Amino acid sequence: FLTVLADEDPFVLDWFRPENAPGYYEGEGLEYERSSGSFEAGYQDMKGFGPDWSGDAHLFVKGKKPGDCVEYILPAEPGEPFDLTLWLTTAPDYGILKIYADGTLLKETDCYTPAVGRREVQLGKIVPGDYTVRLRLEAAGKNPASAGYYSGIDSLYQSKRGVEK
C-alpha cells in the first residue's frame, strides 16, 4: 500500500486494486449513454476466473458484428488533462476493440487470448473540451482464432497526477 498526497484528499493506493482512488470507476457500474442496435451489455460475475477482477465482476459487452459499439460519458473539467487507463477482460471469444474519446481514435486492441484473463490498456492523455468526455468502444473485428466479438470492462481510471497541461 502507498499513501498518495494529491491536490485532492490523500488516499491509500493498493497497486493491484486502486478502487478507492479519485477517478476510478468499476466497469460493471458504468451506465452507457447509447449503443448500436444489436448491442447488449450487463454485469458478469468473474469469481470463477480468478482474483484479478476488481469487485470480482466486469461489464460484459456482447458485440455481435463489426461496428457494434457502446458509448459512456465520463465526467471531466474543460482544459484539465488526465491520463486514461482501462482494465479489459480477454478471452477466446473476445474481439478487437477500437477505443475513442470524443471521436478521436486512441487505440485498437485485440482482446482475444486462449484463456480468460485481464489486461491493462494505457490510452494516454486526454484534454477535455467540455465537462464530459464521450468514451466509445467499438467492435472492429476479431482475431482469426477468436470465436466472437465480445469484450469486457473491468475498470477504468482517470488520473490527473503528473499530467502536464
XYZ file of C-alpha atoms in Angstrom:
165
model
C 0.000 0.000 0.000
C 1.084 3.550 -0.684
C -0.414 6.742 0.655
C -0.651 9.346 -2.096
C -0.858 13.051 -1.305
C -2.579 14.807 -4.166
C -4.420 18.052 -4.754
C -7.479 16.181 -3.558
C -7.674 14.421 -0.192
C -4.915 11.867 0.477
C -5.851 8.297 -0.365
C -4.309 4.855 0.005
C -3.497 3.190 -3.301
C -3.257 -0.593 -3.483
C -1.231 -1.201 -6.668
C -3.437 -4.147 -7.571
C -6.760 -2.632 -6.566
C -6.914 1.186 -6.808
C -10.701 1.243 -6.235
C -10.544 3.963 -3.607
C -8.591 6.409 -5.796
C -10.402 9.505 -7.121
C -11.313 8.989 -10.792
C -11.618 5.193 -10.523
C -14.751 3.502 -11.910
C -15.848 -0.136 -11.898
C -16.809 -1.347 -15.376
C -19.887 -3.152 -14.117
C -21.071 0.119 -12.549
C -20.845 2.101 -15.791
C -24.094 3.106 -17.439
C -23.913 3.562 -21.165
C -25.363 6.602 -22.883
C -26.082 4.942 -26.213
C -25.245 1.861 -28.229
C -25.693 0.219 -31.603
C -28.882 -1.741 -32.286
C -27.558 -5.274 -31.766
C -25.506 -4.384 -28.709
C -26.098 -5.995 -25.293
C -24.206 -5.461 -22.035
C -24.532 -6.456 -18.422
C -22.937 -7.471 -15.163
C -20.960 -10.731 -15.165
C -19.561 -12.367 -12.024
C -15.870 -13.211 -12.569
C -15.116 -15.090 -9.310
C -14.801 -18.360 -11.230
C -11.949 -16.933 -13.334
C -9.562 -15.967 -10.518
C -8.842 -12.988 -8.256
C -7.728 -10.475 -10.904
C -11.018 -8.591 -11.395
C -11.692 -5.678 -9.088
C -15.050 -6.180 -7.447
C -14.960 -9.813 -8.730
C -17.005 -8.736 -11.769
C -16.910 -6.834 -15.049
C -19.224 -5.292 -17.620
C -19.741 -7.989 -20.267
C -20.179 -6.322 -23.668
C -21.794 -8.617 -26.248
C -20.779 -7.307 -29.644
C -22.255 -9.399 -32.451
C -20.581 -7.863 -35.512
C -18.019 -5.233 -36.535
C -19.330 -1.743 -35.863
C -21.294 -2.694 -32.745
C -20.478 -0.064 -30.149
C -21.258 1.450 -26.795
C -20.636 4.985 -25.519
C -20.068 6.140 -21.964
C -19.970 9.673 -20.603
C -17.077 10.376 -18.228
C -17.061 13.470 -16.010
C -14.314 15.983 -16.796
C -13.180 19.568 -16.347
C -12.686 21.621 -19.537
C -8.999 22.023 -20.371
C -7.888 19.849 -17.427
C -5.962 16.891 -18.908
C -5.943 13.389 -17.478
C -4.450 10.013 -18.348
C -6.989 7.264 -19.003
C -6.334 3.597 -18.264
C -8.738 0.711 -18.900
C -8.556 -2.791 -17.479
C -10.169 -5.111 -20.022
C -11.070 -8.773 -19.918
C -9.548 -11.037 -22.564
C -10.945 -14.423 -23.636
C -11.213 -16.955 -26.509
C -14.445 -15.362 -27.812
C -13.384 -11.715 -27.474
C -12.790 -9.409 -30.425
C -10.695 -6.461 -31.488
C -11.782 -3.149 -29.929
C -11.350 0.388 -31.191
C -11.395 2.862 -28.305
C -12.298 6.510 -28.953
C -12.524 9.650 -26.808
C -14.728 12.420 -28.217
C -14.469 10.890 -31.688
C -10.659 10.534 -31.710
C -9.275 7.004 -32.028
C -6.998 6.368 -29.041
C -6.154 2.717 -29.506
C -7.091 -0.529 -31.209
C -6.531 -3.614 -29.062
C -7.067 -7.329 -29.644
C -8.913 -8.792 -26.636
C -8.520 -12.401 -27.814
C -6.475 -14.744 -25.607
C -6.634 -18.566 -25.451
C -7.624 -18.384 -21.752
C -9.696 -15.822 -19.828
C -7.521 -13.014 -18.456
C -7.289 -9.326 -17.664
C -5.174 -6.671 -19.419
C -4.239 -3.081 -18.639
C -4.602 -0.728 -21.611
C -2.993 2.719 -21.347
C -4.922 5.194 -23.500
C -2.765 8.240 -22.816
C -3.516 11.886 -22.201
C -6.971 13.300 -22.866
C -7.722 17.032 -22.788
C -11.476 17.564 -22.375
C -13.102 20.405 -24.261
C -16.235 20.216 -22.136
C -17.453 18.904 -18.768
C -17.668 15.383 -20.183
C -15.672 13.001 -22.359
C -17.536 10.578 -24.614
C -15.754 7.202 -24.430
C -16.697 4.876 -27.305
C -15.815 1.176 -27.526
C -16.411 -0.335 -30.951
C -16.085 -3.920 -32.191
C -13.544 -3.561 -35.010
C -13.274 -7.216 -35.968
C -11.873 -10.368 -34.477
C -8.666 -12.296 -34.293
C -8.768 -15.306 -36.683
C -8.534 -17.557 -33.615
C -11.425 -15.830 -31.807
C -14.946 -17.207 -31.642
C -16.633 -13.800 -31.325
C -16.732 -10.025 -30.939
C -17.259 -9.782 -27.171
C -15.391 -7.521 -24.775
C -15.354 -6.864 -21.055
C -14.565 -3.776 -18.990
C -13.259 -4.473 -15.504
C -12.485 -0.871 -14.588
C -11.171 2.478 -15.737
C -9.068 5.146 -14.092
C -8.816 8.872 -14.851
C -5.511 10.039 -13.331
C -4.596 13.709 -13.103
C -1.275 13.084 -11.328
C 1.794 14.006 -13.339
C -0.175 15.058 -16.435
C 1.119 18.281 -17.974
C -1.318 20.799 -19.430
